[in-house]
Structure formats: structure tokens, C-alpha cells
Coordinates of C-alpha atoms in Angstrom, one line a residue:
Chain A
X80 CA 78.5 26.7 46.3
X81 CA 75.7 29.3 46.6
X82 CA 73.1 29.6 49.3
X83 CA 69.6 28.9 48.4
X84 CA 66.8 30.1 50.6
X85 CA 63.9 29.4 48.2
X86 CA 62.6 26.8 50.6
X87 CA 61.5 29.6 52.8
X88 CA 58.6 30.4 50.5
X89 CA 57.1 27.1 51.6
X90 CA 58.3 26.9 55.2
X91 CA 58.4 30.4 56.6
X92 CA 55.2 29.9 58.5
X93 CA 56.6 26.9 60.2
X94 CA 59.7 28.9 61.2
X95 CA 57.4 31.6 62.5
X96 CA 55.5 29.1 64.6
X97 CA 58.8 27.8 65.9
X98 CA 59.9 31.3 66.9
X99 CA 56.6 31.7 68.7
X100 CA 57.2 28.5 70.7
X101 CA 60.8 29.5 71.4
X102 CA 59.5 32.9 72.6
X103 CA 57.0 31.2 74.9
X104 CA 59.5 28.8 76.3
X105 CA 62.0 31.6 77.0
X106 CA 59.4 33.9 78.5
X107 CA 58.1 31.3 81.0
X108 CA 61.7 30.0 81.6
X109 CA 62.8 33.6 82.4
X110 CA 59.8 34.4 84.5
X111 CA 59.6 31.3 86.6
X112 CA 63.3 30.9 86.7
X113 CA 63.6 34.5 88.2
X114 CA 60.8 33.8 90.8
X115 CA 62.3 30.5 91.9
X116 CA 65.8 32.0 91.7
X117 CA 64.9 34.8 94.2
X118 CA 63.3 32.2 96.4
X119 CA 66.5 30.0 96.3
X120 CA 68.7 33.1 96.9
X121 CA 66.6 34.1 100.0
X122 CA 66.9 30.5 101.2
X123 CA 70.6 30.5 100.7
X124 CA 71.1 33.7 102.8
X125 CA 68.6 32.5 105.4
X126 CA 69.5 32.1 109.1
X127 CA 67.9 28.7 109.0
X128 CA 70.6 26.1 108.1
X129 CA 68.1 23.6 106.6
X130 CA 67.1 26.3 104.0
X131 CA 70.7 27.1 103.3
X132 CA 71.5 23.4 102.9
X133 CA 68.5 22.7 100.6
X134 CA 69.3 25.6 98.4
X135 CA 73.0 24.9 98.1
X136 CA 72.3 21.3 97.3
X137 CA 69.8 22.2 94.6
X138 CA 72.1 24.8 93.1
X139 CA 75.2 22.5 93.1
X140 CA 73.3 19.6 91.5
X141 CA 71.6 21.6 88.8
X142 CA 74.7 23.5 87.9
X143 CA 76.8 20.3 87.9
X144 CA 74.6 18.3 85.5
X145 CA 74.0 19.0 81.8
X146 CA 70.8 20.6 80.9
X147 CA 70.3 18.0 78.1
X148 CA 70.2 15.3 80.8
X149 CA 67.8 17.3 82.9
X150 CA 65.5 17.8 79.9
X151 CA 65.5 14.0 79.2
X152 CA 64.9 13.1 82.9
X153 CA 62.0 15.5 83.1
X154 CA 60.3 14.4 79.9
X155 CA 61.1 10.6 79.8
X156 CA 62.4 9.8 83.2
X157 CA 59.4 10.9 85.2
X158 CA 56.8 8.9 83.2
X159 CA 57.2 5.8 85.4
X160 CA 56.3 8.0 88.4
X161 CA 53.1 9.0 86.8
X162 CA 54.2 12.5 85.8
X163 CA 53.5 12.8 82.1
X164 CA 54.2 16.3 80.9
X165 CA 53.7 17.6 77.4
X166 CA 56.8 18.5 75.4
X167 CA 56.1 22.1 76.0
X168 CA 55.5 21.7 79.7
X169 CA 58.6 19.6 80.1
X170 CA 60.6 22.2 78.2
X171 CA 59.4 25.0 80.5
X172 CA 60.1 22.9 83.6
X173 CA 63.6 22.1 82.5
X174 CA 64.4 25.7 81.6
X175 CA 62.9 26.9 84.9
X176 CA 64.7 24.4 87.0
X177 CA 68.0 25.1 85.3
X178 CA 67.9 28.9 85.1
X179 CA 66.6 29.2 88.7
X180 CA 69.9 27.7 89.9
X181 CA 71.9 30.3 88.0
X182 CA 69.6 33.2 88.9
X183 CA 69.8 32.3 92.5
X184 CA 73.6 32.8 92.4
X185 CA 73.2 36.1 90.6
X186 CA 70.6 37.3 93.2
X187 CA 72.6 36.1 96.2
X188 CA 75.7 37.9 95.0
X189 CA 73.6 41.0 94.3
X190 CA 72.0 41.0 97.7
X191 CA 75.3 40.4 99.5
X192 CA 76.9 43.3 97.7
X193 CA 74.5 45.8 99.3
X194 CA 76.2 47.5 102.3
X195 CA 75.1 46.1 105.6
X196 CA 74.3 49.6 106.8
X197 CA 71.4 49.8 104.5
X198 CA 69.6 46.9 106.2
X199 CA 70.6 48.3 109.6
X200 CA 69.2 51.7 108.8
X201 CA 65.9 50.2 107.6
X202 CA 65.6 47.9 110.6
X203 CA 66.4 50.8 113.0
X204 CA 63.4 52.6 111.7
X205 CA 61.3 49.6 112.7
X206 CA 60.9 48.0 109.3
X207 CA 60.6 44.2 109.3
X208 CA 63.0 41.9 107.5
X209 CA 60.6 41.4 104.6
X210 CA 60.0 45.2 104.2
X211 CA 63.7 45.8 104.3
X212 CA 64.3 43.3 101.5
X213 CA 61.4 44.6 99.4
X214 CA 61.9 48.4 99.7
X215 CA 65.6 48.8 100.4
X216 CA 67.7 45.7 99.5
X217 CA 66.1 44.2 96.4
X218 CA 65.6 47.5 94.5
X219 CA 69.3 48.3 94.9
X220 CA 70.5 44.8 94.3
X221 CA 68.3 44.6 91.2
X222 CA 69.9 47.6 89.6
X223 CA 73.4 46.2 90.2
X224 CA 72.4 42.8 89.0
X225 CA 70.7 43.9 85.7
X226 CA 73.7 43.1 83.5
X227 CA 74.1 39.6 85.0
X228 CA 70.3 39.1 84.8
X229 CA 70.4 40.1 81.1
X230 CA 73.2 37.6 80.5
X231 CA 71.1 34.9 82.1
X232 CA 68.0 35.8 80.0
X233 CA 70.0 35.4 76.8
X234 CA 71.4 32.1 78.0
X235 CA 67.8 30.9 78.6
X236 CA 66.7 31.9 75.1
X237 CA 69.6 29.9 73.6
X238 CA 69.3 27.0 75.9
X239 CA 65.7 26.6 74.9
X240 CA 67.1 25.1 71.7
X241 CA 67.9 22.0 73.7
X242 CA 64.2 21.3 74.1
X243 CA 64.1 20.4 70.4
X244 CA 65.7 17.1 71.4
X245 CA 62.4 16.0 73.0
X246 CA 60.4 17.2 70.0
X247 CA 59.1 20.5 71.1
X248 CA 58.5 22.4 67.8
X249 CA 60.6 25.5 68.5
X250 CA 63.1 27.1 66.2
X251 CA 65.8 24.5 66.3
X252 CA 63.3 21.6 65.9
X253 CA 61.8 23.4 62.9
X254 CA 65.3 23.9 61.4
X255 CA 66.0 20.2 61.7
X256 CA 62.7 19.3 60.2
X257 CA 63.1 21.7 57.2
X258 CA 66.7 20.4 56.7
X259 CA 65.2 16.9 56.0
X260 CA 62.2 18.1 54.1
X261 CA 64.0 20.5 51.8
X262 CA 67.2 18.5 51.5
X263 CA 69.2 21.5 52.6
X264 CA 71.9 20.9 55.2
X265 CA 73.0 24.4 55.9
X266 CA 70.4 27.1 55.1
X267 CA 67.7 26.1 57.6
X268 CA 70.3 26.3 60.3
X269 CA 71.4 29.7 59.2
X270 CA 67.8 30.8 59.4
X271 CA 67.5 29.4 62.9
X272 CA 70.8 31.1 63.9
X273 CA 69.5 34.4 62.5
X274 CA 66.2 34.0 64.4
X275 CA 68.0 33.3 67.7
X276 CA 70.2 36.3 67.1
X277 CA 67.3 38.6 66.5
X278 CA 65.6 37.4 69.7
X279 CA 68.7 37.7 71.9
X280 CA 69.9 41.0 70.3
X281 CA 66.4 42.6 70.9
X282 CA 66.4 41.3 74.5
X283 CA 69.9 42.7 75.1
X284 CA 68.9 46.1 73.7
X285 CA 65.8 46.2 75.8
X286 CA 67.8 45.4 78.9
X287 CA 70.4 48.1 78.3
X288 CA 67.6 50.6 77.7
X289 CA 66.1 49.6 81.1
X290 CA 69.6 49.8 82.7
X291 CA 70.0 53.3 81.3
X292 CA 66.6 54.3 82.6
X293 CA 67.4 53.0 86.1
X294 CA 70.8 54.7 86.0
X295 CA 69.2 58.0 85.2
X296 CA 66.4 57.7 87.7
Chain B
X276 CA 63.1 55.6 129.7
X277 CA 65.6 52.9 129.2
X278 CA 67.2 50.6 131.8
X279 CA 70.1 48.3 131.2
X280 CA 71.2 45.6 133.6
X281 CA 74.1 43.2 133.3
X282 CA 74.4 43.7 129.6
X283 CA 77.0 41.4 128.0
X284 CA 78.1 40.9 124.4
X285 CA 80.7 38.5 123.0
X286 CA 81.8 38.0 119.5
X287 CA 83.0 34.4 119.5
X288 CA 85.4 34.1 122.4
X289 CA 86.0 37.9 122.5
X290 CA 84.0 39.5 125.2
X291 CA 83.3 43.1 124.2
X292 CA 80.8 44.1 126.9
X293 CA 81.4 42.7 130.4
X294 CA 78.3 43.7 132.3
X295 CA 76.8 47.2 131.8
X296 CA 74.3 48.7 134.2
X297 CA 72.8 52.1 133.6
X298 CA 69.6 54.0 133.3
X299 CA 68.7 56.8 130.9
X300 CA 65.9 59.1 131.9
X301 CA 63.4 60.9 129.6
X302 CA 64.9 64.0 128.2
X303 CA 68.4 63.1 129.2
X304 CA 71.4 63.5 126.9
X305 CA 73.9 60.9 127.6
X306 CA 77.3 61.1 126.0
X307 CA 79.4 57.9 125.7
X308 CA 83.2 58.3 125.3
X309 CA 86.1 56.0 125.5
X310 CA 89.1 54.6 123.5
X311 CA 88.4 52.6 120.4
X312 CA 87.7 49.0 121.2
X313 CA 86.2 50.0 124.5
X314 CA 82.8 48.7 123.5
X315 CA 80.9 52.0 123.3
X316 CA 79.5 51.4 119.8
X317 CA 78.6 47.8 120.6
X318 CA 76.8 49.1 123.7
X319 CA 74.8 51.6 121.7
X320 CA 74.0 49.0 119.0
X321 CA 72.7 46.6 121.7
X322 CA 70.2 49.2 122.9
X323 CA 68.1 48.6 119.8
X324 CA 69.4 45.1 119.3
X325 CA 71.2 45.7 116.0
X326 CA 73.6 43.6 118.0
X327 CA 72.1 40.7 119.8
X328 CA 73.2 40.9 123.5
X329 CA 74.7 37.7 124.9
X330 CA 73.5 38.4 128.4
X331 CA 71.6 40.9 130.5
X332 CA 68.4 42.8 130.1
X333 CA 67.2 46.0 128.6
X334 CA 63.9 47.7 129.3
X335 CA 62.5 50.5 127.2
X336 CA 59.4 52.4 128.2
X337 CA 58.7 49.6 130.7
X338 CA 58.8 46.9 128.0
X339 CA 61.4 44.3 128.0
X340 CA 63.5 44.6 124.8
X341 CA 65.6 41.5 125.3
X342 CA 63.8 38.2 125.0
X343 CA 62.2 36.4 122.2
X344 CA 58.6 37.6 122.5
X345 CA 59.3 41.4 122.5
X346 CA 58.0 43.2 119.4
X347 CA 61.3 44.6 118.3
X348 CA 60.0 46.3 115.2
X349 CA 57.4 48.2 117.2
X350 CA 60.0 49.2 119.8
X351 CA 62.5 50.3 117.2
X352 CA 59.9 52.7 115.8
X353 CA 60.1 54.6 119.0
X354 CA 63.9 54.5 119.1
X355 CA 65.7 56.2 116.2
X356 CA 69.3 55.7 115.2
X357 CA 71.8 57.8 113.4
X358 CA 74.9 56.1 111.9
X359 CA 78.5 57.0 111.4
X360 CA 78.1 56.2 107.6
X361 CA 74.7 58.0 107.3
X362 CA 73.2 55.0 105.6
X363 CA 70.7 57.0 103.5
X364 CA 68.9 54.9 100.9
X365 CA 70.7 55.9 97.7
X366 CA 67.9 54.7 95.4
X367 CA 65.4 57.1 96.8
X368 CA 65.0 60.9 96.9
X369 CA 65.5 62.7 100.2
X370 CA 61.8 63.0 100.5
X371 CA 61.2 59.3 100.0
X372 CA 64.0 58.6 102.5
X373 CA 62.0 60.5 105.1
X374 CA 58.5 59.3 104.2
X375 CA 59.0 55.6 103.5
X376 CA 59.0 54.4 107.1
X377 CA 56.2 56.7 108.4
X378 CA 54.0 55.7 105.4
X379 CA 54.6 52.0 105.7
X380 CA 54.7 51.6 109.4
X381 CA 52.4 54.3 110.7
X382 CA 50.1 54.4 107.8
X383 CA 50.5 58.1 107.3
X384 CA 49.1 59.3 104.0
X385 CA 51.5 60.6 101.4
X386 CA 50.5 64.1 101.9
X387 CA 50.7 64.0 105.7
X388 CA 54.1 62.3 105.7
X389 CA 55.4 64.8 103.2
X390 CA 54.2 67.7 105.2
X391 CA 56.0 66.4 108.3
X392 CA 59.1 65.6 106.3
X393 CA 59.1 69.1 104.8
X394 CA 59.0 70.6 108.3
X395 CA 61.8 68.4 109.4
X396 CA 63.9 69.3 106.3
X397 CA 63.3 73.0 107.2
X398 CA 64.4 72.4 110.7
X399 CA 67.8 70.9 109.5
X400 CA 68.1 73.7 106.9
X401 CA 67.7 71.5 103.8
X402 CA 64.2 72.1 102.6
X403 CA 65.6 72.8 99.1
X404 CA 67.0 69.2 98.9
X405 CA 63.6 67.3 99.1
X406 CA 63.9 66.0 95.6
X407 CA 67.6 65.5 95.5
X408 CA 69.3 62.1 95.7
X409 CA 71.7 61.3 98.5
X410 CA 74.6 61.0 96.0
X411 CA 74.5 64.7 95.3
X412 CA 74.8 65.7 98.9
X413 CA 77.8 66.5 101.1
X414 CA 78.6 64.4 104.2
X415 CA 77.2 67.0 106.5
X416 CA 74.0 67.3 104.5
X417 CA 73.6 63.5 104.4
X418 CA 73.9 63.3 108.2
X419 CA 71.4 66.1 108.7
X420 CA 69.0 64.2 106.4
X421 CA 69.7 61.0 108.4
X422 CA 68.7 62.8 111.6
X423 CA 65.6 64.1 109.9
X424 CA 64.8 60.6 108.7
X425 CA 65.1 59.3 112.3
X426 CA 62.9 62.2 113.5
X427 CA 60.2 61.5 110.9
X428 CA 59.2 58.4 112.9
X429 CA 58.6 60.7 115.9
X430 CA 60.8 58.5 118.2
X431 CA 61.0 58.9 122.0
X432 CA 64.7 58.6 121.9
X433 CA 67.6 58.7 119.4
X434 CA 70.8 56.8 119.4
X435 CA 73.8 58.4 117.7
X436 CA 76.7 56.2 116.7
X437 CA 79.7 58.5 116.1
X438 CA 77.6 60.8 114.0
X439 CA 80.4 63.1 113.0
X440 CA 83.3 60.7 112.7
X441 CA 83.0 60.2 108.9
X442 CA 82.7 64.0 108.2
X443 CA 85.2 66.4 106.9
X444 CA 86.1 68.8 109.7
X445 CA 84.3 71.8 108.2
X446 CA 81.0 69.9 108.3
X447 CA 81.1 68.7 111.8
X448 CA 79.7 71.9 113.1
X449 CA 76.5 71.9 111.1
X450 CA 75.6 68.4 112.3
X451 CA 76.4 69.2 115.9
X452 CA 74.2 72.3 115.7
X453 CA 71.3 70.2 114.7
X454 CA 72.0 67.8 117.6
X455 CA 72.3 70.6 120.1
X456 CA 68.9 72.0 119.0
X457 CA 67.4 68.5 119.5
X458 CA 68.9 68.3 123.0
X459 CA 67.6 71.7 123.9
X460 CA 64.1 70.7 122.7
X461 CA 64.1 67.8 125.2
X462 CA 64.9 64.8 123.0
X463 CA 66.3 61.8 124.9
X464 CA 69.6 61.1 123.3
X465 CA 72.5 58.6 123.7
X466 CA 75.5 59.8 121.8
X467 CA 78.7 57.9 121.1
X468 CA 81.2 60.5 120.1
X469 CA 84.8 61.7 119.9
X470 CA 83.8 65.4 120.1
X471 CA 84.9 66.2 123.6
X472 CA 83.8 69.9 123.4
X473 CA 80.4 68.8 122.3
X474 CA 80.2 66.2 125.0
X475 CA 81.0 68.7 127.7
X476 CA 78.7 71.3 126.4
X477 CA 75.6 69.3 125.6
X478 CA 75.8 66.2 127.7
X479 CA 73.6 65.9 130.9
X480 CA 75.7 62.9 131.8
X481 CA 78.9 61.4 130.6
X482 CA 79.7 57.7 130.5
X483 CA 83.4 56.8 130.1
X484 CA 83.8 53.2 128.9
X485 CA 87.0 51.2 128.7
X486 CA 87.5 47.4 128.3
X487 CA 83.8 46.6 128.1
X488 CA 82.7 48.3 131.3
X489 CA 81.6 51.7 132.5
X490 CA 84.6 53.0 134.3
X491 CA 83.2 56.3 135.3
X492 CA 80.0 58.3 134.8
X493 CA 78.5 61.5 136.0
X494 CA 78.3 65.2 135.2
X495 CA 80.5 65.8 132.1
X496 CA 82.1 69.1 133.3
X497 CA 83.0 67.4 136.6
X498 CA 84.6 64.4 134.9
X499 CA 86.5 66.6 132.4
X500 CA 87.8 68.8 135.1
X501 CA 88.4 66.2 137.8
X502 CA 88.4 62.6 136.6
X503 CA 88.3 60.2 139.4
X504 CA 89.7 57.1 137.7
X505 CA 93.2 56.7 136.4
X506 CA 92.0 55.3 133.1
X507 CA 89.7 58.3 132.6
X508 CA 92.6 60.6 133.4
X509 CA 94.8 58.7 131.0
X510 CA 92.2 58.9 128.2
X511 CA 91.3 62.5 128.7
X512 CA 95.0 63.5 128.8
X513 CA 95.4 62.0 125.3
X514 CA 92.3 63.5 123.7
X515 CA 92.0 67.0 125.3

């Protein structure tokens, strides 16, 4: 059996559009997931037990349930409650909700790994809790966490393929469509795989370049 | 300058400080010695509330430091601290270590803050290290930078928590020299230390702590030569 990619002449534009959707899903998933993740991490190390409890509960529930189920709940399950999201919005919401839980754990571990003396030195100079986090703790934690954050980014890019199940026209959805339209079972999937790989590999290279730059300082 | 009354601190069921009363005057250099576990570091760390006292009161420059409504961040700007482990910020250059707090907290301009920082670096003999990162410095250099960082906030008083205990022996002298100079220039200092020679030479007053209380206090030379309390005698006989 030989591989036949001639269908690409007709469908390449569709794939490119799919890649663009995947890129947008990933970008917003990463961005919002990081923001909410920091927020959750700060709640989890807070002195206020209500914050800690809320954050822990959220993280446990999200990590303990499949993302596919989360995607379906957000897109189909919330309609009776009057929340009708577009496929794209639902996709971003699911990726954000999911990645925030994992990011929170990465951030929490990174913050806890910074020596207590750092915060004490900053506070002893008169800096507030917030300033200490922003100028002393987070910059150091971020550098240590970069490999783990990179991992999480890559997972988000790949997990965005799950959004194809609600019909968002990203790479995976496009591949499935082309499979049917071109009567090719394998080749469109290989194209999809290659596209995901290019995305994640580029991301991974960008992150290690950033890591090197921070290391050099 | 600072007044302490009935200061208590417990960690769980373990009572570390069992009622400390003392007063430190402007320009005074108070040296705190005592066996490990005597509560001397905890006492020091209570003075700027890095440890939260369980009981008692502290006044600093006529402001109550204990109590919920006190502006702790503002008070800490006036009360520097130097740590055993230096605690320089490793992701910043020496210059940024010195200028961050003055710029953010006292709204000093970059230029003004750097000028002051450069003067301070000169005074600790490290003006050539302004652009270096803490990783590249020796322990003695780090501690001198840490002292300069505390001074950059122009505090009224500095707390020293065993500033030479983490240093190699050959670097102890350079740090003590800087501290001696500070003392001579009239800085109010509270120093927890194991350096008995330094305590005797520089201290205006010596506090000997054991078991969470002040056992004996007074003129360092007098106490070293003629300790009144048996626990002081016992301790001094071991360390001298």
C-alpha cells in the first residue's frame, strides 16, 4: 500500500484554517489557563482556609474528571441553564478550566520551592506581601517552573484536539472531515499529526530558547 | 527607640519566649548571646514581627508594633534586618538588590537610588561588584552586600541574626569590621551572635538569654569578667 496525499491539493486550505483555529484555541487556553492557574495557586497557599478549600476542591475535581466530559458539559450541558456558547468559546472555556487546574499545581510547587528567607528579606525591607510575590518570589519561581510550564503548554495544544468532538473546526475536526470527503482513512490523520508536531515542536524550541536566555541573564 | 514588655512566643505547645522585658535606646548596640535554643533568634525575629508574638507588646519609635492596626510595612522600612543566610535576591544584580526597596517604597528615582547604593557599596568595600550577581560572590561579600541593602532604606535601627554564623572563618573579620564601623557611626543595633570577642568589644550592653528569658544583662565587659548568674557562668565557661 502506498500513501497518497493528492487530496491535499484540494483541502490544504481547510487544513490551514484548522491549524489557525487550533492555534487560537491553544493560545487562549494557555493564556487564560496561566492567569487562572496563578490565581488558583495563590488561593491554595493563602492563609484564608476558605480560599484554600475552594482552590483544592476545584483542582481535585478538574484533575479527576476527563476533559472530554468537561468539554461536553460546557457545550451541551449548560444550555438548559441559558448558557449557550459557540463551539469556539466552549473549546476555550474547557481548555482554560482544565489547564488552570494543572498550572495551579505547577505554580504552587514553584512558589513553595523558593527559600523562605527570600520572602523574609523582602518583608524585612518593608515590602508588602503583593510586592514580595511580584518582585521576589514569582520571578524566581517562574524560572524554575519554565520546563513544567512548557510541558503544560504542549499538553494544551494536544488537548485542543478534543474540542473537535463538539464540532469546532480545528485540525482534528478537519482531518476527520477530509477522511470522509476524500475516502482516505490514514493520510489526513498523518497530516494532522504532522501539524500538531510542528506546533508543539516549535513551542518547545521557543521555550527552551527562553529558558536559556533566563539562565544566562 | 524600642521597648519590649512581656514578650511571649510559643510554637504550638512549645513556649520559646517566656516574657521578655527590655528597652533599647537610640544609638545603643545591644548584643544578645546564649546557648542554642535559648530563644535569642526568636526574640530578634519578634522585634520586626517576622515571628508573630503570642503575647506582650513592642513599641518602636513610640508606635505600637504589636496589634492589628499597626502599619507593619512602614515600620519595617525603619528597621533593617541582616540574616544568617544573607538572603540576597539571586535573580537580581547587586545594584538591583540595593535599589529595589528604596525605589518601590520611598519612590526614589533610579539615579538617586543608584547614587546612594554606590556610596554604600563603597563603604563596604564592594563598589566593583555593583553589576555582579549574588551567585558569584563569597559569603563575606554577600553579607556585606546584605548589610548595604538594609542600609539603603536608611533605617533607624538594624537587627542582626547571627550574621557571621554561616561564614567561613576567614571571612568573619570583614563582616565584623563593617558592623563595627556602623556601631561607631551611631547606628542602633541588636545583634544575636556567637562572636564573644566582638560582643565584648562592640556591645554597649549584653543580654544573656537562656530558656526563653533574659537571665542577665548589663555592660559586656562586666558580665564577661564577673558573671552574676550561675547559668551565665556555665555558658561563658564553655564558649570562652
